[in-house]
Coordinates of C-alpha atoms in Angstrom, one line a residue:
X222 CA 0.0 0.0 0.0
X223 CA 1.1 3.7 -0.4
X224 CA 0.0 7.0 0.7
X225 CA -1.8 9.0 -2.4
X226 CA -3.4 12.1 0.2
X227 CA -5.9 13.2 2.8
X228 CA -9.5 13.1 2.9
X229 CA -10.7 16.7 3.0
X230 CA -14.2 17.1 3.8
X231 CA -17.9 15.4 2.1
X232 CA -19.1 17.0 -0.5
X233 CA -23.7 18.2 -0.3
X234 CA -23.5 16.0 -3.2
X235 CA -22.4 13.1 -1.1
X236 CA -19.0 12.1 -2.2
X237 CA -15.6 12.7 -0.9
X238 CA -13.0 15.6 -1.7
X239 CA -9.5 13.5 -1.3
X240 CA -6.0 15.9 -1.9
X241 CA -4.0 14.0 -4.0
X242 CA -0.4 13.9 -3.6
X243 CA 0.4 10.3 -6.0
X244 CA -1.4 10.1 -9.1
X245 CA -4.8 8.0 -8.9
X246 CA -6.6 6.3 -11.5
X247 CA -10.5 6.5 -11.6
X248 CA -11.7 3.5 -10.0
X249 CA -9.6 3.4 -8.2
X250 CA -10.1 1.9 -4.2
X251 CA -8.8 3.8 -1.0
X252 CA -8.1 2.6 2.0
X253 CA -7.1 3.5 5.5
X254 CA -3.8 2.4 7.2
X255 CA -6.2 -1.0 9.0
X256 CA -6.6 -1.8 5.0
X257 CA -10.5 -1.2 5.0
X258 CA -12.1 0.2 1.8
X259 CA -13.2 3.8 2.4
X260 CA -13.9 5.3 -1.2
X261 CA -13.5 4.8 -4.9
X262 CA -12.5 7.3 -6.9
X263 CA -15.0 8.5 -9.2
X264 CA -13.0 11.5 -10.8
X265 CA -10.0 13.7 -10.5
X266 CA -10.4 17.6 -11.0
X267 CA -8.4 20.4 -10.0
X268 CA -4.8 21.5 -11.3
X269 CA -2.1 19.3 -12.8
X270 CA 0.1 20.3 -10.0
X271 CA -2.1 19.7 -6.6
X272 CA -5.1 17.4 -8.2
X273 CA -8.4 16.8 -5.7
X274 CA -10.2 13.2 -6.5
X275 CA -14.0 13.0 -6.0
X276 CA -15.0 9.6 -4.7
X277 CA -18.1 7.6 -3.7
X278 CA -17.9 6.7 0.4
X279 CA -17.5 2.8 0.4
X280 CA -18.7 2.9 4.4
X281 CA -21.0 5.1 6.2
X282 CA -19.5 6.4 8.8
X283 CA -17.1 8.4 6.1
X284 CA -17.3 11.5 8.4
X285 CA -14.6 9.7 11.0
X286 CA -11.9 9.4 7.9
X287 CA -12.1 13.4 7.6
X288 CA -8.7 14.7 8.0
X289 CA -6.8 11.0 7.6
X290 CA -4.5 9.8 5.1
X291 CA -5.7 7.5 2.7
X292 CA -3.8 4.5 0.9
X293 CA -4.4 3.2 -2.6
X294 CA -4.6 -0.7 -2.4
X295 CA -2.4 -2.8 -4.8
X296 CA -5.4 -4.7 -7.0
X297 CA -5.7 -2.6 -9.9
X298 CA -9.2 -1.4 -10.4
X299 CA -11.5 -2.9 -13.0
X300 CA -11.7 -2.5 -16.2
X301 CA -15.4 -3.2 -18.1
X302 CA -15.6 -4.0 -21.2
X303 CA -18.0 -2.2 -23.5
X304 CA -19.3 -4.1 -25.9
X305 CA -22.8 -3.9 -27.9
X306 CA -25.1 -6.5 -28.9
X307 CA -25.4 -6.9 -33.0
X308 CA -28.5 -7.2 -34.7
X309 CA -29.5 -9.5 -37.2

């Protein structure tokens, strides 16, 4: 595991703020230091040099993690396949 930045505050729309300091990839899974999922990462906005992440809560009680440093785990996030369906 290693440290990619510090949950910031939850958003009115529900998710996360995280400041970055490792680049993230969306879809990514956070964790805390005990290794227990705490957000994905939806999207990564802000400038180049000191990018924020907006992420889903993966637990409820997400307002405990505000201020804490988060770790990206080592399973690469999924990738889906998008495929369509031909018609005859």
């Amino acid at each position: 595991m290693q440290e990619v930045g510090e949950i910031m505050h939850l958003a009115s729309s529900g998710r996360v703020v995280i400041q970055l300091t490792k680049v993230v990839s969306e879809g990514q899974i956070l964790c805390d230091e005990k290794s227990t999922k705490v957000a994905k990462v939806m999207e990564l906005i802000g400038p180049v040099a000191k990018p924020y992440a907006s992420a889903t809560p993966l637990t409820n009680s997400i307002k405990k993690y505000t201020g804490k440093k988060v770790f990206a785990l080592d399973i690469a996030p999924a990738k889906k396949q998008k495929y369509r369906r031909k018609r005859k």
